[in-house]
Amino acid sequence: MNQFHTLASLINKRLLYITVISAFLASLLSAAYTLVEFNHAIKPELLKKANAIGQLIHDDVELAIDAGVPFRQVRGMDTYLNDILNQYPELTFIALTNQGDIIHHAGLIADFDPTSPPLSRQSATDYLASSLLERLSVMLVELPQMVSLLFSQESPPSDLFQLPIHLTDDERAFVVVALNASYVQSQLTDIFFDIAIVLIAVLLVCFEVVMVVVMFYVSGPLEESESILKRQVKGDFSVNENVTRQGVIGRFSQRLNQDSKDLQSRFKSLFAQLISSPSRSKDASEVDLKAQVESLSNRFQLQRRFGSDQGSIVDARIPLFVFSFAEELSKSFMPLFVNELYHPSFGIDRDVMLGLPISVFMLVIAISTPFAARWVDRWGQKKLFLIGLAPAIVGYLGCAFASTSLEVVIARGVTALGYAVITISCQSYIAAVVTSQNRAKGMAVFVGVLMTATMCGTALGAIIADRIGYQPVFLLSALLAVFAGVLAWRMFLSQPKKTVASVHGEHKSNVFLLLKNVRFMAIVLLCAIPAKIVLTGFLYFLVPLYLVSLDASQSEVGRIMMVYSLVIIPLSPLASGIADRTQKTNQLIVLGTLLSGAILISLYGEASLYKVLLAVALMGVAHAILKAPLIACALEAAEHSPEVGRTEVLGFLRTAERIGSVVGPLLVAALIAKYSFGLAMSVVGVGIFICGLLICVILNQVKTLTPEEGTL
């Protein structure tokens, strides 16, 4: 029977590899084609713009000449040309020439070469009019050149566009507009990185979808088939009332289960005939026959039926991913969006208002999470997921149609209520369908889905906002939330199997005893809360503002913020493995805290986009080291307080982390109201570094209890 397990594993891997590789190759080909198309299509558009600008200058100059002003004596022309040049970054030089001499100009005169031929759009037009096969052949030839252009440090020469001005029969004058070829290069670079981000997101989404489809149609049915065959080989013909019917393998499982049903029906019919047969005498033989039949029934399980709505982790995976993806779309630009709508009100400073939506969002989650946990028991996971969609969608629509920053704050608070309810319902659903043997794996799936959605949503949300604006992104989030609700309605079971009764029902532990636990409180106050302050204050709040102050585009903001999740996803499992093998959880959380503080301190000094990028990447490393052992270390420290249950310990820890999430944006906002970005983060970094030193001292000095002295 191990062949079934091997077969399922083989099918899973092959389907996953084939799908991901196919998606990667298709996306790569699409990316290359898009780059070449963009490179050829942008030239005609730039020509149109240059022609329009040149025509505008031409008409104004001819108007002055018609009024009797000599061409060489038009006053204020240099200022006029400078104003036009500053409006259009795609232009590098504007000049008025006469007989080859420059009369008036704006921009770098070195960029002008009067002997350069004017730009022609014929090559681009011919390319766009060619067949698809010809364009693909051009793509293969030009792609290596374009890749070298993307990463070239040299500025390509400017292209010239000339428009004649009629003076006299003997004089020739021109309006010369120089198109900045570096602008085309920068646009190609932006498109290249946007496509790369989309490629990564597509692969991650593809992985999630393939995982669900394979588990739904292949792995699950194969495991059921294996389970049925194992029972039947052992002579167990019990019937499972809830066999999956998805796909060919599911129908095979149903057929196997139906054989057991048919056998049980025949046995029941035969047993009824033997008992009701009038030819038999009512004596001891009847008792013997019943005993033999009962023995036969027990031996082969011919009257046993079992099965309840077991559910699977797969049921919650895709709905949770879609909803989390919808929520993360706005993460990269929330402070920028609030800044755009800010008007002084209620005496709230601008910098404080920029961090208020994130803090209110986290505060509402912290307050509503305990209530959401109780609502799960009352209404069930499926119904609660659908109920949570209402405030989430209302909040997205509120942001989409908001006209003031205060309306955004209120809308984010409403969305937070839905987010808390939905995430708790998904977490509870996963906890309900897993067993004690794979509970850790189930929770790892929950965290992994959230991290994947964070990475994809943050980057793609920035790209979308850069193209269509901030508020339409919230409409997209609302649509995705509706789609997540449809998926949950179809995939969630109405009532999965019950979990073990909560410890709250058996006895009431005093959570306040944890306040006396020096080691546990040190971990919470000096590690868990500072980590969340860094996450929300630095990554979610300061990084977008800092990057925009460095003239980064919205797409660049999203790409840089994405690096944090991109680093954590592969490194977090490695850190977990190291923590399990070495049991050095104390040293790891100290290292992660000290590293976080040092990274923030390094931001002091000269501002640089690459410095912020490096800080975000290193912060991902620090938090990957920190996240894995933090819970294990907190649970170990809680053994000092054996009266407090494990569930209560985790609840206390999670609530404390939410406090850090609320404090982070407000603290950073208060600092940047007085100091520069780099200095503000250095102040926070010094505080985090001191926390790391303190927790190192405390963990080394406080002795731990042995399992015999105090266990949970």
XYZ file of C-alpha atoms in Angstrom:
712
model
C 0.000 0.000 0.000
C 2.998 2.295 0.270
C 2.866 2.358 -3.515
C -0.182 4.646 -3.268
C 1.727 7.085 -1.092
C 4.683 6.980 -3.473
C 2.376 7.435 -6.456
C 0.625 10.414 -4.843
C 3.961 12.032 -4.018
C 5.244 11.425 -7.553
C 2.096 12.866 -9.163
C 2.157 15.888 -6.845
C 5.774 16.715 -7.624
C 5.433 16.218 -11.371
C 2.255 18.268 -11.639
C 3.779 20.998 -9.515
C 7.043 21.082 -11.456
C 5.359 20.968 -14.857
C 2.865 23.704 -14.009
C 5.366 26.052 -12.376
C 7.968 25.580 -15.129
C 5.328 26.096 -17.827
C 4.072 29.248 -16.100
C 7.649 30.494 -15.733
C 8.515 29.947 -19.408
C 5.247 31.494 -20.583
C 5.733 34.513 -18.325
C 9.352 34.876 -19.431
C 8.368 34.837 -23.102
C 5.560 37.297 -22.433
C 7.955 39.566 -20.543
C 10.485 39.574 -23.389
C 7.794 40.274 -25.970
C 6.358 43.081 -23.830
C 9.746 44.759 -23.455
C 10.433 44.768 -27.191
C 6.901 45.947 -27.980
C 7.204 48.746 -25.451
C 10.596 49.796 -26.799
C 9.205 50.154 -30.325
C 5.845 51.624 -29.325
C 7.246 54.361 -27.103
C 9.182 56.069 -29.888
C 6.097 57.064 -31.945
C 4.422 58.344 -28.770
C 7.458 60.414 -27.870
C 7.548 61.747 -31.430
C 3.927 62.866 -31.122
C 4.701 64.608 -27.859
C 7.836 66.243 -29.236
C 5.894 67.394 -32.271
C 3.163 68.884 -30.059
C 5.719 70.705 -27.877
C 7.653 71.911 -30.921
C 4.431 73.075 -32.565
C 3.465 75.008 -29.432
C 6.817 76.823 -29.359
C 6.679 77.312 -33.137
C 3.265 78.975 -32.969
C 4.285 81.287 -30.123
C 7.469 82.335 -31.941
C 5.634 82.983 -35.217
C 3.048 84.998 -33.279
C 5.853 87.218 -31.973
C 7.410 87.525 -35.460
C 4.048 88.432 -36.991
C 3.743 91.147 -34.327
C 6.995 92.664 -35.614
C 9.458 91.336 -33.014
C 12.783 90.318 -34.607
C 13.503 86.620 -34.224
C 16.839 87.188 -32.460
C 15.367 89.755 -30.059
C 12.391 87.937 -28.521
C 12.676 88.790 -24.816
C 12.196 86.182 -22.085
C 12.530 83.299 -24.527
C 15.142 81.423 -22.441
C 12.891 81.549 -19.369
C 9.938 80.417 -21.477
C 11.908 77.439 -22.831
C 13.132 76.516 -19.348
C 9.567 76.448 -18.018
C 8.528 74.081 -20.809
C 11.577 71.849 -20.305
C 10.861 71.491 -16.573
C 7.365 70.213 -17.311
C 8.532 67.286 -19.437
C 11.206 64.913 -18.046
C 11.386 63.106 -21.366
C 13.031 66.172 -22.944
C 16.672 67.021 -22.374
C 17.153 70.088 -24.566
C 15.073 72.746 -26.364
C 16.611 75.324 -28.700
C 15.813 77.895 -31.352
C 18.417 77.941 -34.126
C 19.065 80.266 -37.029
C 21.479 79.380 -39.802
C 22.978 76.707 -37.566
C 23.532 79.092 -34.633
C 21.782 78.611 -31.283
C 19.782 81.747 -30.513
C 17.826 80.639 -27.446
C 18.039 77.362 -25.518
C 17.140 75.488 -22.354
C 18.906 72.420 -21.043
C 22.421 71.093 -21.537
C 23.904 72.620 -24.669
C 26.304 69.647 -24.877
C 23.296 67.473 -25.726
C 22.773 69.406 -28.972
C 24.582 68.477 -32.168
C 23.343 70.483 -35.169
C 24.743 67.864 -37.542
C 22.589 65.069 -36.048
C 19.812 63.892 -38.372
C 16.254 64.422 -37.128
C 14.453 61.480 -35.551
C 12.381 59.322 -37.892
C 9.497 57.180 -36.797
C 9.619 55.006 -39.899
C 11.477 52.094 -38.285
C 9.038 51.947 -35.387
C 6.062 52.221 -37.726
C 7.394 49.437 -39.942
C 7.914 47.240 -36.912
C 4.386 47.748 -35.562
C 2.943 47.016 -39.014
C 4.925 43.794 -39.457
C 3.575 40.304 -38.897
C 3.760 38.529 -35.541
C 6.427 36.122 -36.830
C 8.592 39.004 -38.062
C 8.191 40.796 -34.749
C 9.220 37.672 -32.850
C 12.353 37.395 -34.985
C 13.134 41.045 -34.265
C 12.589 40.324 -30.581
C 15.208 37.546 -30.616
C 17.723 39.886 -32.239
C 17.033 42.962 -30.100
C 16.480 41.322 -26.718
C 20.207 40.914 -25.825
C 20.784 44.545 -26.798
C 17.867 45.662 -24.636
C 19.090 43.678 -21.631
C 22.517 45.314 -21.932
C 20.785 48.699 -22.258
C 18.795 48.086 -19.069
C 21.903 47.608 -16.956
C 24.187 49.992 -18.821
C 25.652 52.885 -16.817
C 26.324 55.005 -19.899
C 23.785 57.597 -21.030
C 22.742 57.023 -24.650
C 22.777 60.009 -27.029
C 19.662 62.143 -27.290
C 17.396 61.994 -30.350
C 16.533 65.253 -32.101
C 13.232 66.494 -33.491
C 13.254 69.656 -35.659
C 10.388 71.877 -36.772
C 11.102 74.704 -39.280
C 10.154 78.333 -38.660
C 9.437 80.519 -41.689
C 11.336 83.822 -41.515
C 12.411 84.992 -44.982
C 13.402 83.247 -48.153
C 17.083 83.521 -47.234
C 16.875 82.643 -43.529
C 16.253 79.217 -42.048
C 15.254 78.787 -38.396
C 14.248 75.680 -36.454
C 12.670 74.665 -33.192
C 14.886 71.823 -31.949
C 13.578 69.405 -29.314
C 15.972 66.752 -27.957
C 14.320 63.585 -26.664
C 16.087 62.174 -23.638
C 17.098 58.626 -24.560
C 17.867 58.001 -20.865
C 14.179 58.554 -20.194
C 13.349 55.651 -22.500
C 15.976 53.577 -20.709
C 14.485 54.434 -17.297
C 10.991 53.553 -18.520
C 12.272 50.243 -19.882
C 13.945 49.547 -16.541
C 10.698 50.240 -14.670
C 8.770 47.988 -17.034
C 11.414 45.284 -16.672
C 11.224 45.257 -12.873
C 7.420 45.474 -12.898
C 7.303 42.452 -15.173
C 9.784 40.632 -12.913
C 7.545 41.321 -9.904
C 4.491 40.115 -11.796
C 6.441 37.010 -12.812
C 7.279 36.189 -9.187
C 3.698 36.838 -8.106
C 2.344 34.664 -10.907
C 4.621 31.805 -9.874
C 3.549 32.084 -6.233
C -0.141 32.257 -7.127
C 0.359 29.374 -9.535
C 1.989 27.375 -6.742
C -0.947 28.044 -4.394
C -3.559 27.117 -7.008
C -1.719 23.982 -8.113
C -1.282 22.869 -4.509
C -5.005 23.171 -3.884
C -6.035 21.515 -7.150
C -3.602 18.623 -6.668
C -4.655 18.049 -3.068
C -8.326 18.384 -3.970
C -8.342 16.105 -7.008
C -5.245 13.890 -6.607
C -3.685 13.614 -3.155
C -6.915 13.550 -1.143
C -8.698 10.947 -3.298
C -5.543 8.808 -3.464
C -5.228 8.837 0.318
C -8.868 7.846 0.629
C -8.370 5.032 -1.878
C -5.338 3.843 0.050
C -7.280 3.934 3.322
C -10.188 1.921 1.871
C -7.919 -0.682 0.286
C -5.935 -1.079 3.501
C -9.143 -1.744 5.420
C -10.419 -4.201 2.852
C -7.090 -6.080 2.735
C -7.350 -6.506 6.514
C -10.914 -7.775 6.136
C -12.519 -4.529 7.272
C -15.521 -3.659 5.069
C -16.795 -0.693 7.055
C -18.353 2.139 5.042
C -17.222 5.755 4.998
C -20.283 7.952 4.571
C -18.315 10.928 3.249
C -16.028 9.772 0.463
C -14.894 12.475 -1.927
C -16.205 12.383 -5.493
C -13.850 14.885 -7.122
C -12.154 13.702 -10.300
C -11.442 10.251 -11.662
C -9.545 9.133 -8.558
C -12.392 10.357 -6.360
C -14.865 8.273 -8.332
C -12.525 5.292 -7.929
C -12.582 5.793 -4.144
C -16.354 6.033 -4.258
C -16.524 2.778 -6.228
C -14.377 0.994 -3.630
C -16.546 2.362 -0.856
C -19.666 1.346 -2.773
C -18.404 -2.258 -2.845
C -18.371 -2.248 0.947
C -21.870 -0.763 0.938
C -23.138 -3.495 -1.380
C -21.528 -6.179 0.767
C -23.126 -4.754 3.896
C -26.518 -4.604 2.173
C -26.264 -8.257 1.146
C -25.194 -9.268 4.635
C -28.092 -7.364 6.157
C -30.541 -9.015 3.764
C -29.102 -12.485 4.416
C -29.141 -11.940 8.162
C -32.787 -10.860 8.032
C -33.716 -13.974 6.030
C -31.930 -16.285 8.479
C -33.602 -14.717 11.495
C -37.090 -14.705 9.973
C -36.914 -18.188 8.377
C -40.026 -20.205 9.557
C -38.302 -23.525 8.940
C -35.991 -23.030 11.897
C -36.991 -24.154 15.331
C -36.864 -21.700 18.234
C -34.158 -23.451 20.231
C -30.540 -23.043 21.220
C -29.437 -23.230 17.586
C -30.942 -19.772 17.073
C -28.693 -18.338 19.739
C -25.685 -20.070 18.227
C -26.563 -18.781 14.765
C -26.954 -15.223 16.017
C -23.642 -15.456 17.817
C -21.935 -16.771 14.700
C -23.472 -14.059 12.543
C -22.524 -11.376 15.062
C -18.992 -12.769 15.199
C -18.825 -12.703 11.403
C -20.135 -9.134 11.378
C -17.607 -7.970 13.968
C -14.752 -9.733 12.246
C -15.357 -8.095 8.863
C -17.067 -4.901 10.141
C -20.165 -5.671 8.100
C -22.436 -3.362 10.067
C -20.070 -0.481 10.814
C -20.528 2.880 9.178
C -18.522 5.944 10.041
C -17.638 9.303 8.664
C -18.298 12.900 9.433
C -17.404 16.157 7.784
C -13.642 15.947 8.262
C -12.611 18.871 6.134
C -9.103 19.699 4.964
C -6.539 22.485 5.197
C -7.040 22.941 1.454
C -10.596 24.177 2.069
C -9.329 27.348 3.756
C -6.099 27.876 1.830
C -7.351 29.585 -1.328
C -10.103 31.740 0.314
C -7.580 32.946 2.906
C -4.976 33.673 0.230
C -7.388 35.674 -1.941
C -8.687 37.742 0.966
C -5.198 38.383 2.377
C -4.010 39.345 -1.104
C -6.870 41.859 -1.338
C -5.919 43.368 2.024
C -2.211 43.650 1.198
C -2.779 45.569 -2.055
C -2.885 48.888 -0.179
C 0.010 48.192 2.192
C 2.706 49.905 0.093
C 0.972 53.280 -0.305
C -1.312 53.784 2.717
C 0.690 56.684 4.266
C 1.009 58.311 0.825
C -2.738 57.968 0.239
C -3.538 59.560 3.609
C -1.077 62.377 2.902
C -2.858 63.089 -0.382
C -6.212 63.524 1.410
C -4.933 65.243 4.549
C -6.688 68.368 5.812
C -6.064 69.740 9.313
C -8.823 68.511 11.604
C -9.270 67.902 15.343
C -5.790 69.296 15.916
C -4.098 66.129 14.577
C -0.658 66.786 13.142
C 0.005 65.601 9.588
C 2.757 63.151 10.577
C 0.570 61.591 13.274
C -2.343 61.319 10.859
C -0.175 59.449 8.351
C 0.423 56.670 10.882
C -3.097 56.667 12.342
C -4.749 54.289 9.804
C -2.166 51.557 10.501
C -2.425 52.023 14.267
C -6.232 52.037 14.257
C -6.229 48.959 12.029
C -4.009 47.057 14.466
C -5.904 48.353 17.516
C -9.268 47.163 16.197
C -7.759 43.750 15.428
C -6.356 43.522 18.968
C -9.709 44.441 20.513
C -11.917 42.290 18.283
C -9.791 39.123 18.142
C -10.952 37.742 21.549
C -14.586 38.335 20.594
C -14.061 36.754 17.171
C -12.755 33.615 18.874
C -16.032 33.329 20.786
C -18.086 34.020 17.664
C -16.485 31.007 15.992
C -18.049 28.720 18.599
C -21.415 30.409 18.175
C -21.760 30.642 14.386
C -19.117 28.321 12.944
C -16.180 29.062 10.685
C -18.001 29.239 7.360
C -20.745 31.581 8.499
C -18.273 33.765 10.376
C -16.047 34.093 7.281
C -19.019 35.300 5.255
C -20.120 37.656 8.056
C -16.618 39.130 8.239
C -16.754 40.035 4.554
C -19.410 42.696 5.209
C -17.254 45.096 7.289
C -14.190 44.309 5.172
C -15.930 45.262 1.914
C -17.583 48.320 3.506
C -14.132 49.457 4.655
C -12.621 49.017 1.184
C -15.451 50.978 -0.400
C -15.077 53.653 2.279
C -11.413 54.116 1.326
C -12.261 54.054 -2.379
C -14.687 56.963 -2.016
C -12.998 58.789 0.877
C -12.453 62.529 0.537
C -10.592 63.178 3.806
C -7.876 61.370 5.727
C -10.206 60.948 8.729
C -12.620 58.981 6.552
C -9.732 56.690 5.590
C -8.934 56.100 9.270
C -12.547 55.167 10.016
C -12.772 52.927 6.957
C -9.563 51.112 7.905
C -10.974 50.483 11.373
C -14.082 48.921 9.825
C -11.930 46.775 7.525
C -9.859 45.665 10.527
C -12.968 44.196 12.157
C -13.616 42.081 9.064
C -9.948 41.111 8.812
C -9.856 39.915 12.429
C -13.046 37.894 12.024
C -11.959 36.269 8.754
C -8.430 35.352 9.858
C -9.727 33.892 13.128
C -12.346 31.851 11.241
C -9.663 30.464 8.893
C -7.264 29.727 11.730
C -10.039 28.020 13.679
C -11.071 26.013 10.616
C -7.511 24.770 10.102
C -7.215 23.913 13.807
C -10.503 22.001 13.579
C -9.522 19.796 10.638
C -5.937 18.942 11.611
C -4.908 16.236 14.020
C -2.538 16.514 16.949
C 0.188 14.985 14.777
C 0.043 17.659 12.059
C -1.158 20.693 14.005
C 2.186 22.481 13.631
C 2.131 21.825 9.898
C -1.388 23.236 9.664
C -0.409 26.444 11.450
C 2.679 26.695 9.238
C 0.362 26.608 6.213
C -1.678 29.439 7.744
C 1.402 31.621 8.282
C 2.865 30.693 4.879
C -0.314 31.720 3.047
C -0.316 35.089 4.824
C 3.337 35.726 3.974
C 2.859 34.759 0.325
C -0.182 37.005 0.047
C 1.776 39.831 1.705
C 4.594 39.596 -0.808
C 2.347 39.394 -3.875
C -0.180 41.980 -2.710
C 2.356 44.587 -1.596
C 4.263 44.562 -4.886
C 1.319 44.259 -7.263
C -0.696 46.858 -5.340
C 2.126 49.356 -5.825
C 2.320 48.629 -9.557
C -1.449 48.985 -9.973
C -1.551 52.216 -7.942
C 1.271 53.633 -10.052
C -0.795 53.001 -13.187
C -4.387 53.841 -12.154
C -4.157 55.674 -8.815
C -4.729 54.816 -5.170
C -8.503 54.665 -4.775
C -9.262 52.230 -7.630
C -7.024 49.713 -5.826
C -9.555 49.592 -2.980
C -12.321 48.788 -5.465
C -10.182 45.898 -6.695
C -9.728 44.783 -3.067
C -13.502 44.795 -2.587
C -13.993 42.642 -5.701
C -11.332 40.184 -4.544
C -12.971 40.017 -1.110
C -16.275 39.089 -2.773
C -14.461 36.401 -4.763
C -12.886 35.089 -1.539
C -16.391 34.846 -0.069
C -17.592 32.808 -3.049
C -14.635 30.447 -2.644
C -15.271 30.074 1.101
C -18.960 29.397 0.490
C -18.078 26.635 -1.962
C -15.071 25.108 -0.169
C -15.696 25.494 3.577
C -17.648 22.750 5.312
C -20.606 24.021 7.292
C -19.522 22.194 10.426
C -16.095 20.551 10.527
C -15.305 18.105 13.244
C -15.113 19.491 16.737
C -11.792 20.206 18.336
C -10.830 19.290 21.831
C -12.696 21.278 24.431
C -11.058 24.521 25.386
C -9.176 24.684 28.603
C -11.316 27.646 29.555
C -14.262 25.360 30.052
C -12.380 23.045 32.402
C -10.686 25.547 34.666
C -10.048 29.222 34.839
C -6.368 30.116 34.996
C -5.107 33.452 36.173
C -3.400 35.102 33.226
C -2.158 37.851 35.507
C 0.278 35.337 36.970
C 2.285 35.852 33.787
C 2.992 39.414 34.892
C 5.077 37.982 37.726
C 7.066 35.791 35.338
C 10.199 37.871 34.795
C 11.560 35.796 31.918
C 8.279 35.662 30.020
C 7.598 39.378 30.439
C 11.146 40.150 29.299
C 10.517 38.229 26.076
C 7.214 40.044 25.542
C 8.376 43.573 26.409
C 11.903 43.446 25.018
C 11.479 41.204 21.992
C 7.889 40.580 20.805
C 6.640 44.175 21.105
C 9.814 45.788 19.625
C 9.635 43.390 16.662
C 6.105 44.578 15.849
C 7.109 48.227 16.363
C 9.790 47.714 13.723
C 7.404 45.924 11.360
C 4.596 48.493 11.366
C 6.617 51.606 12.196
C 9.548 51.015 9.865
C 8.349 48.785 7.035
C 4.675 49.699 6.668
C 4.835 53.369 7.653
C 8.282 54.920 7.239
C 9.616 53.062 4.194
C 6.941 54.392 1.752
C 7.401 57.963 2.997
C 11.191 57.712 3.019
C 11.363 56.300 -0.510
C 8.995 58.908 -1.935
C 11.167 61.618 -0.373
C 14.023 60.083 -2.387
C 11.951 60.472 -5.601
C 11.167 56.757 -5.847
C 8.122 55.823 -7.903
C 5.201 53.934 -6.400
C 6.303 50.793 -8.239
C 9.781 51.076 -6.726
C 8.249 51.427 -3.257
C 6.303 48.210 -3.736
C 9.321 46.357 -5.113
C 11.511 47.345 -2.175
C 8.853 46.457 0.406
C 8.383 43.111 -1.317
C 12.005 42.207 -0.582
C 11.133 41.807 3.118
C 8.677 38.964 2.470
C 10.859 37.556 -0.297
C 13.677 37.105 2.237
C 11.500 35.743 5.052
C 9.706 33.045 3.039
C 12.813 30.894 2.348
C 14.806 31.823 5.473
C 12.117 31.311 8.118
C 11.959 27.491 7.668
C 15.764 27.365 7.816
C 15.754 29.343 11.056
C 13.055 27.044 12.459
C 15.188 24.014 11.640
C 18.245 25.543 13.286
C 16.219 26.383 16.394
C 14.872 22.817 16.615
C 18.298 21.209 16.133
C 20.343 23.449 18.392
C 17.705 24.426 20.984
C 19.381 27.851 21.066
C 16.128 29.811 21.065
C 17.368 32.378 23.596
C 20.439 33.208 21.545
C 18.426 33.462 18.320
C 15.865 35.953 19.635
C 18.657 38.047 21.152
C 20.518 37.981 17.829
C 17.397 38.956 15.881
C 16.611 41.851 18.238
C 20.169 43.212 18.217
C 20.347 42.908 14.432
C 17.048 44.789 14.043
C 18.337 47.661 16.144
C 21.679 47.795 14.313
C 19.912 47.916 10.922
C 17.806 50.912 11.953
C 20.850 52.712 13.390
C 22.621 52.259 10.047
C 19.993 54.468 8.370
C 21.520 57.516 10.053
C 23.509 59.711 7.711
C 23.219 60.293 4.000
C 19.877 59.281 2.536
C 20.028 56.671 -0.209
C 17.500 54.482 -1.943
C 19.947 51.591 -1.971
C 20.561 52.020 1.760
C 16.815 51.625 2.390
C 16.696 48.581 0.095
C 19.564 46.953 1.994
C 17.924 47.788 5.334
C 14.633 46.182 4.258
C 16.427 43.037 3.061
C 18.477 42.738 6.256
C 15.358 43.350 8.348
C 13.828 40.356 6.597
C 16.855 38.312 7.679
C 16.587 39.568 11.276
C 12.881 38.803 11.534
C 13.342 35.402 9.900
C 15.806 34.606 12.696
C 13.471 36.085 15.306
C 10.042 34.795 14.316
C 10.834 31.087 14.407
C 12.098 30.697 17.994
C 10.042 33.484 19.608
C 6.928 31.398 20.316
C 8.950 28.404 21.487
C 11.000 30.620 23.787
C 7.854 32.272 25.197
C 6.216 28.889 25.881
C 9.363 27.658 27.567
C 9.458 30.764 29.764
C 5.767 30.282 30.625
C 6.691 27.017 32.350
C 7.565 29.243 35.311
C 3.790 29.748 35.614
C 2.309 26.245 35.344
C -1.117 27.496 36.454
C -1.572 29.302 33.121
C -2.627 27.194 30.146
C -0.740 27.123 26.858
C -3.665 28.657 24.958
C -3.814 31.569 27.381
C -0.064 32.109 27.056
C -0.288 32.328 23.273
C -3.299 34.644 23.515
C -1.424 36.952 25.877
C 1.600 36.967 23.568
C -0.511 37.728 20.496
C -2.317 40.588 22.242
C 0.993 42.087 23.363
C 2.284 41.938 19.787
C -0.778 43.869 18.625
C 0.111 46.581 21.124
C 3.491 46.900 19.442
C 1.753 47.103 16.061
C -0.372 50.007 17.323
C 2.531 51.879 18.938
C 4.917 51.536 15.964
C 3.409 54.015 13.453
C 2.487 56.550 16.154
C 5.975 56.463 17.664
C 7.717 56.858 14.304
C 5.263 59.582 13.235
C 6.030 61.558 16.399
C 9.769 61.244 15.742
C 9.726 62.269 12.071
C 7.661 65.317 13.028
C 10.850 66.602 14.754
C 13.720 64.773 13.080
C 14.751 63.547 9.647
C 13.830 60.055 8.490
C 17.290 58.638 9.111
C 17.664 60.208 12.547
C 14.171 59.128 13.604
C 14.876 55.494 12.731
C 18.266 55.689 14.417
C 16.540 56.736 17.647
C 14.184 53.765 17.356
C 17.143 51.538 16.499
C 19.030 52.571 19.628
C 15.964 51.680 21.685
C 15.638 48.282 19.998
C 19.350 47.585 20.451
C 19.122 48.413 24.174
C 16.152 46.024 24.417
C 18.322 43.310 22.869
C 21.085 43.906 25.418
C 18.632 43.873 28.328
C 16.924 40.644 27.260
C 20.336 39.029 26.813
C 21.229 39.887 30.417
C 17.839 38.799 31.795
C 17.748 35.472 29.960
C 21.251 34.658 31.174
C 20.546 35.542 34.793
C 17.049 34.144 35.366
C 17.204 30.426 36.053
C 14.702 28.142 34.329
C 12.549 25.578 36.060
C 13.089 21.910 35.353
C 10.167 19.871 33.993
C 9.827 18.222 37.407
C 9.583 21.594 39.182
C 6.912 23.022 36.967
C 5.240 21.803 33.785
C 2.201 22.905 31.853
